[in-house]
Amino acid sequence: MSRPPRLAAIPRSVIMQPTTQCLPMDCTYCYLPFRKVKNLMPVQVAEGVATAVNTWAAGRPGFEVVWHGGEPLATGRERLAELMAPFDGVKHSLQTNAALVDAAWCEFLLERDVQVGVSIDGPEDMNAHRVTLAGRPGFGVTLRGIERLRLHGIPFSAIAVVSDPDPADAHRFYEFFAELGVTTLGVNVEEEEGVNLGSRRTDHSRAVEFWAALADAWRASPVVRLREVQRVLNFAGPSWAPRTAPPHRSRRPGTHFRPSRTTAA
């Protein structure tokens, strides 16, 4: 009896790094060696990838091309448009620190129906590793970019790096993102990777307690989809589910985020 293949014959997405530059951030845990240099992906590379992707996308609706790594907006609108152009029948998304988001970028994203993810690590005190090239806190510039996304009615998800998974912080961590209005939250516990050799070694039991507390916060108020929990549920089925289904979040132009003292202090 043959076993079903463990890997899909056709992927559901590809990840493209349009530039090495991480402008204007210089996160202390970043392991990308050329993040201060603006090396751009040649258009010929995108065209080569698109040759295979367009065939896959024709048979798989919703195929995703993810622009992630470096800071995609540092690529510039003209070059990023050139890199996206060869792809047909796909959904584009990008992961950004949001610092470069302005009205022109918002129009670019809306015109191409690009899904947006923002990199932010939670409340301001949990965001200390995200600093600019000048060594200043990056929390404020990211919030300004998020505000511009919201003013233009652009929904966004978030990815957070948790350097200290303290179970006592899990609830306010979740509430921060719930108040921010993210659609989905991905959580990466910091680890030693690449040139990031200075991270603390996380105690296993402490990390488990953090995840348990975070899951409890989500189950009590499931307004944000937790990426890791959703992956578990995809395997486990409906037996371990929140009390109510997460509502569909829509964004209206002119909706403002005002960080409260409990979430931004």
Short mmCIF file of C-alpha atoms in Angstrom, two decimals, residues 6-223:
data_model
loop_
_atom_site.label_atom_id
_atom_site.label_comp_id
_atom_site.label_asym_id
_atom_site.label_seq_id
_atom_site.Cartn_x
_atom_site.Cartn_y
_atom_site.Cartn_z
CA ARG A 6 4.32 14.21 2.51
CA LEU A 7 5.18 17.20 0.37
CA ALA A 8 2.79 18.78 -2.09
CA ALA A 9 3.76 18.37 -5.72
CA ILE A 10 2.84 22.02 -6.26
CA PRO A 11 3.50 24.68 -3.57
CA ARG A 12 0.90 27.19 -2.45
CA SER A 13 3.33 30.12 -2.30
CA VAL A 14 6.83 31.35 -3.03
CA ILE A 15 8.88 33.87 -1.05
CA MET A 16 10.79 36.53 -2.95
CA GLN A 17 13.39 38.88 -1.44
CA PRO A 18 13.39 42.00 -3.63
CA THR A 19 16.26 43.75 -1.80
CA THR A 20 18.79 43.09 0.92
CA GLN A 21 18.30 46.55 2.45
CA CYS A 22 16.33 46.83 5.70
CA LEU A 23 15.89 50.62 5.59
CA PRO A 24 15.47 52.28 8.06
CA MET A 25 15.59 49.50 10.70
CA ASP A 26 18.61 47.75 12.16
CA CYS A 27 17.03 45.24 14.54
CA THR A 28 19.45 43.78 17.06
CA TYR A 29 18.29 40.22 16.38
CA CYS A 30 18.45 40.49 12.57
CA TYR A 31 20.65 37.81 10.97
CA LEU A 32 20.65 39.17 7.39
CA PRO A 33 24.31 40.02 6.65
CA PHE A 34 23.73 42.59 3.88
CA ARG A 35 20.84 44.51 5.44
CA LYS A 36 22.66 47.86 5.16
CA VAL A 37 23.40 47.40 1.45
CA LYS A 38 20.87 47.98 -1.32
CA ASN A 39 21.24 44.95 -3.56
CA LEU A 40 18.15 44.65 -5.78
CA MET A 41 16.69 41.49 -7.30
CA PRO A 42 17.15 41.62 -11.08
CA VAL A 43 13.92 41.64 -13.04
CA GLN A 44 15.24 38.60 -14.95
CA VAL A 45 15.13 36.58 -11.70
CA ALA A 46 11.46 37.45 -11.17
CA GLU A 47 10.73 36.54 -14.79
CA GLY A 48 12.45 33.19 -14.34
CA VAL A 49 10.49 32.39 -11.17
CA ALA A 50 7.25 33.52 -12.79
CA THR A 51 7.69 31.00 -15.59
CA ALA A 52 7.05 28.17 -13.13
CA VAL A 53 4.73 30.06 -10.78
CA ASN A 54 2.27 31.09 -13.49
CA THR A 55 1.83 27.46 -14.48
CA TRP A 56 1.24 26.45 -10.85
CA ALA A 57 -1.13 29.37 -10.23
CA ALA A 58 -3.27 28.41 -13.22
CA GLY A 59 -4.23 25.21 -11.40
CA ARG A 60 -4.22 26.54 -7.85
CA PRO A 61 -6.42 29.60 -7.21
CA GLY A 62 -5.03 31.91 -4.54
CA PHE A 63 -1.38 31.10 -5.20
CA GLU A 64 0.64 33.63 -3.18
CA VAL A 65 3.84 35.48 -4.05
CA VAL A 66 5.27 36.82 -0.79
CA TRP A 67 7.74 39.73 -0.94
CA HIS A 68 9.64 39.33 2.30
CA GLY A 69 13.20 39.87 3.49
CA GLY A 70 15.08 43.08 3.64
CA GLU A 71 12.48 45.85 3.49
CA PRO A 72 10.41 45.43 0.32
CA LEU A 73 9.42 49.11 0.26
CA ALA A 74 13.11 50.04 0.13
CA THR A 75 13.08 48.49 -3.35
CA GLY A 76 11.12 51.49 -4.61
CA ARG A 77 7.72 51.48 -6.30
CA GLU A 78 9.01 51.38 -9.87
CA ARG A 79 11.31 48.40 -9.35
CA LEU A 80 8.82 46.49 -7.20
CA ALA A 81 6.18 46.98 -9.91
CA GLU A 82 8.65 45.59 -12.47
CA LEU A 83 9.31 42.57 -10.26
CA MET A 84 5.60 41.88 -9.78
CA ALA A 85 4.69 42.36 -13.45
CA PRO A 86 5.72 38.90 -14.79
CA PHE A 87 3.35 37.07 -12.42
CA ASP A 88 -0.15 36.19 -13.62
CA GLY A 89 -3.11 34.91 -11.60
CA VAL A 90 -1.38 35.22 -8.23
CA LYS A 91 -2.00 37.04 -4.97
CA HIS A 92 0.83 39.36 -3.95
CA SER A 93 1.67 40.05 -0.30
CA LEU A 94 4.55 41.79 1.41
CA GLN A 95 6.03 42.05 4.89
CA THR A 96 7.13 45.53 5.90
CA ASN A 97 8.35 47.47 8.92
CA ALA A 98 5.86 50.16 7.73
CA ALA A 99 8.34 53.00 8.29
CA LEU A 100 8.34 53.97 4.59
CA VAL A 101 4.57 53.74 4.14
CA ASP A 102 3.14 56.96 2.72
CA ALA A 103 0.14 57.92 0.59
CA ALA A 104 1.90 56.93 -2.65
CA TRP A 105 2.74 53.48 -1.29
CA CYS A 106 -0.82 53.04 -0.07
CA GLU A 107 -2.12 53.77 -3.57
CA PHE A 108 0.40 51.27 -4.98
CA LEU A 109 -0.82 48.57 -2.58
CA LEU A 110 -4.48 49.28 -3.23
CA GLU A 111 -4.10 49.32 -7.02
CA ARG A 112 -2.49 45.86 -6.94
CA ASP A 113 -4.60 44.46 -4.10
CA VAL A 114 -1.44 43.58 -2.16
CA GLN A 115 -1.90 41.94 1.23
CA VAL A 116 0.22 43.65 3.88
CA GLY A 117 1.99 42.27 6.93
CA VAL A 118 3.69 44.58 9.43
CA SER A 119 6.68 43.62 11.56
CA ILE A 120 6.20 44.92 15.10
CA ASP A 121 7.02 43.11 18.33
CA GLY A 122 4.20 44.27 20.58
CA PRO A 123 3.92 47.07 23.17
CA GLU A 124 6.73 49.60 23.22
CA ASP A 125 8.72 47.91 26.00
CA MET A 126 8.60 44.60 24.10
CA ASN A 127 9.69 46.37 20.89
CA ALA A 128 13.10 47.49 22.18
CA HIS A 129 15.12 45.35 19.74
CA ARG A 130 13.56 47.10 16.75
CA VAL A 131 15.76 50.19 16.36
CA THR A 132 16.60 52.42 13.42
CA LEU A 133 19.99 52.73 11.74
CA ALA A 134 20.48 55.83 13.89
CA GLY A 135 19.97 53.71 17.01
CA ARG A 136 16.62 55.27 17.90
CA PRO A 137 13.50 53.30 18.85
CA GLY A 138 11.55 52.15 15.81
CA PHE A 139 8.19 51.82 17.59
CA GLY A 140 6.90 55.29 16.72
CA VAL A 141 7.81 55.20 13.02
CA THR A 142 6.13 51.82 12.63
CA LEU A 143 2.95 53.09 14.31
CA ARG A 144 2.92 56.09 11.96
CA GLY A 145 3.08 53.74 8.99
CA ILE A 146 0.26 51.63 10.43
CA GLU A 147 -1.83 54.76 10.86
CA ARG A 148 -1.38 55.55 7.16
CA LEU A 149 -2.46 52.03 6.21
CA ARG A 150 -5.57 52.44 8.31
CA LEU A 151 -6.38 55.87 6.88
CA HIS A 152 -6.37 54.28 3.41
CA GLY A 153 -8.50 51.33 4.52
CA ILE A 154 -5.74 48.73 4.05
CA PRO A 155 -6.06 45.67 6.34
CA PHE A 156 -2.81 44.25 7.71
CA SER A 157 -1.49 41.27 9.60
CA ALA A 158 1.55 41.31 11.89
CA ILE A 159 4.61 39.23 12.71
CA ALA A 160 6.17 39.69 16.14
CA VAL A 161 9.50 38.45 17.46
CA VAL A 162 9.29 37.65 21.17
CA SER A 163 12.72 37.90 22.78
CA ASP A 164 11.54 37.20 26.32
CA PRO A 165 8.50 34.88 26.37
CA ASP A 166 7.31 35.87 29.83
CA PRO A 167 3.89 34.28 30.53
CA ALA A 168 2.96 37.37 32.55
CA ASP A 169 3.20 39.48 29.38
CA ALA A 170 1.13 37.21 27.13
CA HIS A 171 -2.26 38.82 27.80
CA ARG A 172 -1.21 42.44 27.22
CA PHE A 173 0.85 41.29 24.23
CA TYR A 174 -2.29 39.82 22.65
CA GLU A 175 -4.45 42.79 23.65
CA PHE A 176 -1.99 45.17 21.99
CA PHE A 177 -2.48 43.47 18.64
CA ALA A 178 -6.22 43.16 19.16
CA GLU A 179 -6.44 46.91 19.74
CA LEU A 180 -4.10 47.57 16.83
CA GLY A 181 -6.62 45.80 14.60
CA VAL A 182 -4.44 43.17 12.94
CA THR A 183 -6.17 40.40 11.01
CA THR A 184 -3.60 37.68 11.79
CA LEU A 185 -0.66 37.53 14.21
CA GLY A 186 2.40 35.36 13.67
CA VAL A 187 4.69 34.89 16.68
CA ASN A 188 8.38 33.98 16.40
CA VAL A 189 10.26 33.32 19.63
CA GLU A 190 13.78 34.65 19.15
CA GLU A 191 16.45 32.03 18.60
CA GLU A 192 20.10 31.82 17.63
CA GLU A 193 20.18 31.88 13.84
CA GLY A 194 22.73 33.05 11.31
CA VAL A 195 24.77 35.87 12.82
CA ASN A 196 22.28 36.33 15.68
CA LEU A 197 24.39 34.54 18.26
CA GLY A 198 23.68 36.83 21.21
CA SER A 199 20.09 35.87 21.92
CA ARG A 200 19.25 34.46 25.30
CA ARG A 201 18.51 30.76 25.54
CA THR A 202 14.82 30.52 26.28
CA ASP A 203 13.82 28.14 29.04
CA HIS A 204 11.57 25.50 27.50
CA SER A 205 9.01 25.45 30.30
CA ARG A 206 8.84 29.27 30.28
CA ALA A 207 8.16 29.28 26.55
CA VAL A 208 5.46 26.63 26.96
CA GLU A 209 3.78 28.71 29.67
CA PHE A 210 3.92 31.79 27.43
CA TRP A 211 2.21 29.92 24.58
CA ALA A 212 -0.42 28.54 26.96
CA ALA A 213 -1.16 32.03 28.31
CA LEU A 214 -1.27 33.47 24.79
CA ALA A 215 -3.68 30.75 23.67
CA ASP A 216 -5.87 31.46 26.70
CA ALA A 217 -5.99 35.16 25.81
CA TRP A 218 -6.96 34.26 22.25
CA ARG A 219 -9.68 31.82 23.32
CA ALA A 220 -11.19 34.44 25.64
CA SER A 221 -11.34 37.04 22.84
CA PRO A 222 -10.64 35.49 19.42
CA VAL A 223 -10.66 38.72 17.43
#
